[in-house]
Amino acid sequence: MAVARPFDKLPALNSAALLLVGTDGSAQQRLAEAVLRERREFEISIHLATSLPLPAERDHLRPRIDLIVFIIDIKSKYSLKNVEASLAYVDASFFLGKVCFLVTGVGRVNNCSIEMNAIWKLRDVYCSPVLLCELEVERIQATTAQRLLRMLQICAGHVPGVSALTFGSLMRSSADD
Amino acid sequence: MDEVVAEYIRRTVLKIPRDEIMGVLRKWGFLSETQLGAINFRQTKDSISQEVVQLCEENSADVKQAAILDIIYNNIYPNKRVWSVYQMKKTGEETDLFDFTNFKKKFKRRLQSALKNVTISFREYEDNAIWIRIAWGTPYTKPNQYKTSYVVYHSQTPYVFISVSVLKSNLPLLCQALVVASNYHDIREMELRSHCLNSLKDIVFKRYSQNFQTHYPKQEKNVATENVDVRIIQEDKSEKERIQRVNREVFGDGPQPKLEFAQYKLETMFKSDPKMDVLEKREPFRCLVKFSSPDLLESLKSLVPAGMADAPLSPLLTCIPQKARNYFKIRERKGVLPGSFVRP
């Protein structure tokens, strides 16, 4: 079973790799471009996939993945099912701060197909933060890109004194308040 | 000129967008060029329509001319009405040459023998389409010019496109007259309906790009290189290409005919966990599933590439153009109709 493992490859110097998993290819593309527009001091590669596992043929070309973002469109039950199926192919050690859920489409209240309870369940079961956003709004897309970039920086170990696990538990305790 | 006719012409002109009024009137050919030239198109549509009525008054327009104007309007703007497709059947191989005059005579005779108070108008178009306009009255009242049905008949084919008005009760009479006039024996409704008349014609005359099992050579790869940024890597490229290929095989390359609805009436049994025992009686669970969209077939075509559904799509959805119907009845799987349930 091709499972994504966080530490099975050596890191490259001053770089980070982000993996976006979700069914909406064009939204992923736009988000990736927004992330690349942000100012940063390290090399970045963004990998887009519909679901896991990733094709085994390209495994040797892939760098170490530092952060996996699962994108769920709140208007599409299909996207939630897809994410739930993909979670099975992620090694448990990834969930120590290197996974996050991005829920998009929250701007359109009338078109929600997924109950928020299902999202909170994912957050609790997988101990990972949930970001809510509306990618169709330019400004929010830019803000989300900034947040993801910052998280990526931490997960890749570029921020001294803050590890992915520290950050993850920080996000969790503030959410419970 | 009759008041009713005058008002009818005025209302018809009002429906036309201001910039197109001249063109429509020209096609009508009832007003002379000098008369048309005299119309001031820079005033409000209300005033323009009044002027047109004035000119029609000068030429003593009657119901027949008003009816022709209405046919012309509906021929240019057919998408304002809902059209249903009917197919006529012949038993035997008689291939009589189509005679328009004969057709008109027979149609009028058949219709008027059952209902005298009707206004019937015909107009022939270049693409072998015959447009028929019928304004319905009752046995006791004159025809109401606002209660109309339209028929488009391509004489070289067994297909008829009918736009029914409110008076659905006149439909059997209309169908009978068509069958008699065109020398067929029977007519049936094809369960195919849409606002877009041209798309209905495309489906029925097989003018849309159909899915052939073509095998493209490998040169296809150069086609779409929108994303050149090397920092964004598509991990699923081969899967995405497979999806595009399957989609192309199912839907073909060109634009899809425009339909607004697909309706599935389910007369199947409810299948639940036997322990739940939801329905005590074993009778069919009546359910109606309706898909609606400004352009249904194009939306279905984009479903899988947009990541909203699994490929391949249910054949119940993809068979719509081939089967030339968008209203289905699904019964228990007895081998007659596809019994597979549509997955969201």
PDB file of N, CA and C in Angstrom, chain B residues 18 121 130 146 159 253 273 319 335:
ATOM      1  N   ARG B  18     -35.968  46.544 -30.121  1.00  0.00           N
ATOM      2  CA  ARG B  18     -36.077  47.733 -30.954  1.00  0.00           C
ATOM      3  C   ARG B  18     -35.222  47.673 -32.218  1.00  0.00           C
ATOM      4  N   SER B 121     -52.546  29.297 -40.420  1.00  0.00           N
ATOM      5  CA  SER B 121     -51.623  29.969 -41.346  1.00  0.00           C
ATOM      6  C   SER B 121     -50.423  29.078 -41.594  1.00  0.00           C
ATOM      7  N   ILE B 130     -41.809  23.599 -42.652  1.00  0.00           N
ATOM      8  CA  ILE B 130     -43.114  24.239 -42.810  1.00  0.00           C
ATOM      9  C   ILE B 130     -43.590  24.654 -41.435  1.00  0.00           C
ATOM     10  N   TYR B 146     -54.563  35.021 -29.239  1.00  0.00           N
ATOM     11  CA  TYR B 146     -53.510  34.890 -28.231  1.00  0.00           C
ATOM     12  C   TYR B 146     -53.378  33.470 -27.731  1.00  0.00           C
ATOM     13  N   TYR B 159     -40.602  13.798 -38.549  1.00  0.00           N
ATOM     14  CA  TYR B 159     -40.612  14.500 -37.263  1.00  0.00           C
ATOM     15  C   TYR B 159     -41.385  15.805 -37.306  1.00  0.00           C
ATOM     16  N   ASP B 253     -16.813  15.576 -29.549  1.00  0.00           N
ATOM     17  CA  ASP B 253     -15.976  16.760 -29.444  1.00  0.00           C
ATOM     18  C   ASP B 253     -16.725  18.075 -29.469  1.00  0.00           C
ATOM     19  N   ASP B 273     -32.759  -2.141   4.026  1.00  0.00           N
ATOM     20  CA  ASP B 273     -32.316  -3.203   4.908  1.00  0.00           C
ATOM     21  C   ASP B 273     -33.559  -3.946   5.403  1.00  0.00           C
ATOM     22  N   CYS B 319     -27.243   8.723 -22.181  1.00  0.00           N
ATOM     23  CA  CYS B 319     -27.953   8.188 -23.348  1.00  0.00           C
ATOM     24  C   CYS B 319     -28.946   9.189 -23.924  1.00  0.00           C
ATOM     25  N   GLY B 335     -35.168  -6.216 -18.009  1.00  0.00           N
ATOM     26  CA  GLY B 335     -34.420  -6.355 -19.254  1.00  0.00           C
ATOM     27  C   GLY B 335     -34.871  -5.388 -20.317  1.00  0.00           C
TER      28      GLY B 335
END
